[in-house]
Amino acid sequence: MEARLNVFTSPLAGKLLKHFASAGKVVTDSGLPMTTQELVKIRASQINGCGFCLDMHTKEAAAAGETAQRLHMVAAWREAKVFTEAERAALELTEQGTRLADGTGVSDEVWENAAKHYDEEQLLALVSLIAVINAFNRLNVMTQQPAGDYVVGQFG
């Protein structure tokens, strides 16, 4: 597959991606558990069909020590016994926050469940992370960025 646009050589894309990455860095430094952050990025990327981000975040998670079993189970997290209750709450919030176009939004039940596991700052970080990964997913899917050759640490 060939990318529709080369976002890696475009001056405009370079500026835009710098700001996306800066927003992502704020979340990275927020205190939200890194494992949760990678699971959220993986799940949103699965839902959005973003192979580029899926490749990146599964490799980054594996390099950080995430098990292959858990990585393989993200898409079926509801049936899997390998996720904590907090991770499950984050994954459910990710699904509803990613599927806003379905018209249901984020239910009070899902929000309240997430609030049982995360304080207000962590919830804000989680919501922001969901927004940022969805922005990256949409950029990559629309421009058809090819997946499969990401190298861990490639973007810093």
Coordinates of C-alpha atoms in Angstrom, one line a residue:
M1 CA 0.0 0.0 0.0
E2 CA 1.2 3.5 -0.9
A3 CA 0.4 6.4 1.4
R4 CA -1.8 9.0 -0.2
L5 CA 0.3 11.8 1.3
N6 CA 3.8 11.7 2.7
V7 CA 3.2 13.1 6.2
F8 CA 6.8 12.6 7.1
T9 CA 8.1 15.2 4.5
S10 CA 5.3 17.7 4.6
P11 CA 6.2 20.9 6.5
L12 CA 2.5 21.4 7.5
A13 CA 2.2 17.8 8.7
G14 CA 5.4 18.2 10.6
K15 CA 4.0 21.2 12.5
L16 CA 0.7 19.4 13.1
L17 CA 2.3 16.2 14.3
K18 CA 4.6 18.1 16.6
H19 CA 1.5 19.5 18.4
F20 CA -0.2 16.1 18.4
A21 CA 2.9 14.6 19.9
S22 CA 3.2 17.4 22.5
A23 CA -0.4 16.7 23.6
G24 CA 0.5 13.0 23.8
K25 CA 3.5 13.8 25.9
V26 CA 1.4 15.7 28.4
V27 CA -0.7 12.5 28.8
T28 CA 2.4 10.3 29.0
D29 CA 3.7 12.4 31.9
S30 CA 0.3 12.6 33.6
G31 CA 0.6 9.7 36.0
L32 CA -1.9 7.6 34.1
P33 CA -0.3 4.1 34.1
M34 CA 1.8 3.5 31.0
T35 CA 0.3 0.0 30.6
T36 CA -3.2 1.5 30.5
Q37 CA -2.0 4.2 28.0
E38 CA -0.7 1.6 25.6
L39 CA -3.9 -0.6 25.9
V40 CA -6.0 2.4 25.2
K41 CA -4.0 3.3 22.1
I42 CA -4.1 -0.3 20.9
R43 CA -7.9 -0.6 21.4
A44 CA -8.8 2.7 19.7
S45 CA -6.5 1.8 16.8
Q46 CA -8.2 -1.5 16.4
I47 CA -11.6 0.1 16.3
N48 CA -10.5 2.7 13.8
G49 CA -8.6 0.2 11.6
C50 CA -5.3 2.1 12.0
G51 CA -2.6 -0.4 11.2
F52 CA 0.1 2.2 11.5
C53 CA -0.7 3.1 15.1
L54 CA -1.6 -0.5 15.9
D55 CA 1.8 -1.6 14.7
M56 CA 3.5 1.1 16.7
H57 CA 1.7 0.7 20.0
T58 CA 1.8 -3.1 20.1
K59 CA 5.6 -3.0 19.5
E60 CA 6.1 -0.2 22.0
A61 CA 4.0 -2.1 24.6
A62 CA 5.9 -5.4 24.0
A63 CA 9.2 -3.6 24.3
A64 CA 8.1 -2.2 27.6
G65 CA 7.4 -5.7 28.9
E66 CA 3.7 -6.2 28.0
T67 CA 3.0 -9.9 27.4
A68 CA 2.0 -11.3 24.1
Q69 CA -1.1 -12.9 25.6
R70 CA -2.4 -9.6 26.8
L71 CA -1.6 -7.9 23.5
H72 CA -3.4 -10.6 21.6
M73 CA -6.5 -10.3 23.9
V74 CA -7.1 -6.5 23.7
A75 CA -9.8 -6.9 21.0
A76 CA -11.6 -9.4 23.2
W77 CA -10.9 -7.7 26.6
R78 CA -14.5 -8.4 27.8
E79 CA -13.9 -12.2 27.7
A80 CA -10.3 -12.1 28.8
K81 CA -9.2 -12.7 32.4
V82 CA -5.8 -11.0 31.9
F83 CA -6.9 -7.3 32.5
T84 CA -7.4 -5.5 35.8
E85 CA -10.8 -3.9 36.6
A86 CA -9.2 -0.5 36.1
E87 CA -7.8 -1.5 32.6
R88 CA -11.2 -2.9 31.7
A89 CA -12.9 0.4 32.7
A90 CA -10.4 2.3 30.6
L91 CA -10.9 0.0 27.6
E92 CA -14.7 0.4 27.9
L93 CA -14.3 4.2 28.0
T94 CA -12.0 4.0 25.0
E95 CA -14.6 2.1 23.0
Q96 CA -17.5 4.5 23.8
G97 CA -15.3 7.6 23.4
T98 CA -14.0 6.3 20.0
R99 CA -17.4 5.3 18.7
L100 CA -19.1 8.7 19.3
A101 CA -20.6 8.6 15.8
D102 CA -22.8 5.7 16.9
G103 CA -24.9 8.3 18.6
T104 CA -24.8 6.9 22.2
G105 CA -21.9 8.9 23.5
V106 CA -20.3 7.8 26.8
S107 CA -22.9 6.4 29.2
D108 CA -23.0 7.5 32.8
E109 CA -22.5 3.9 33.8
V110 CA -19.2 3.7 31.9
W111 CA -18.0 7.1 33.2
E112 CA -18.9 6.2 36.8
N113 CA -17.0 2.9 36.4
A114 CA -13.9 4.7 35.2
A115 CA -14.2 7.2 38.0
K116 CA -14.0 4.3 40.5
H117 CA -10.5 3.5 39.3
Y118 CA -9.1 6.9 38.2
D119 CA -9.0 10.3 40.0
E120 CA -10.0 13.5 38.2
E121 CA -6.6 14.2 36.8
Q122 CA -6.2 10.6 35.5
L123 CA -9.7 10.7 34.0
L124 CA -8.8 13.9 32.2
A125 CA -5.6 12.2 31.0
L126 CA -7.6 9.2 29.8
V127 CA -10.1 11.3 27.9
S128 CA -7.3 13.4 26.4
L129 CA -5.4 10.2 25.4
I130 CA -8.5 8.8 23.7
A131 CA -8.9 12.1 21.8
V132 CA -5.2 12.2 20.7
I133 CA -5.0 8.6 19.6
N134 CA -8.3 9.1 17.6
A135 CA -6.8 12.1 15.9
F136 CA -3.6 10.2 15.0
N137 CA -5.8 7.2 13.8
R138 CA -7.9 9.4 11.6
L139 CA -4.9 11.1 10.0
N140 CA -3.2 7.8 9.3
V141 CA -6.3 6.0 8.0
M142 CA -7.3 8.9 5.7
T143 CA -3.8 9.2 4.2
Q144 CA -3.4 5.4 4.1
Q145 CA -0.2 5.2 6.0
P146 CA 1.3 1.8 5.6
A147 CA 1.9 -0.4 8.6
G148 CA 4.4 -3.1 9.5
D149 CA 7.8 -1.5 9.5
Y150 CA 7.7 0.6 12.7
V151 CA 10.9 0.4 14.8
V152 CA 10.5 0.8 18.6
G153 CA 11.6 4.4 19.6
Q154 CA 11.4 5.6 16.0
F155 CA 9.7 8.8 16.9
G156 CA 11.7 9.6 20.0

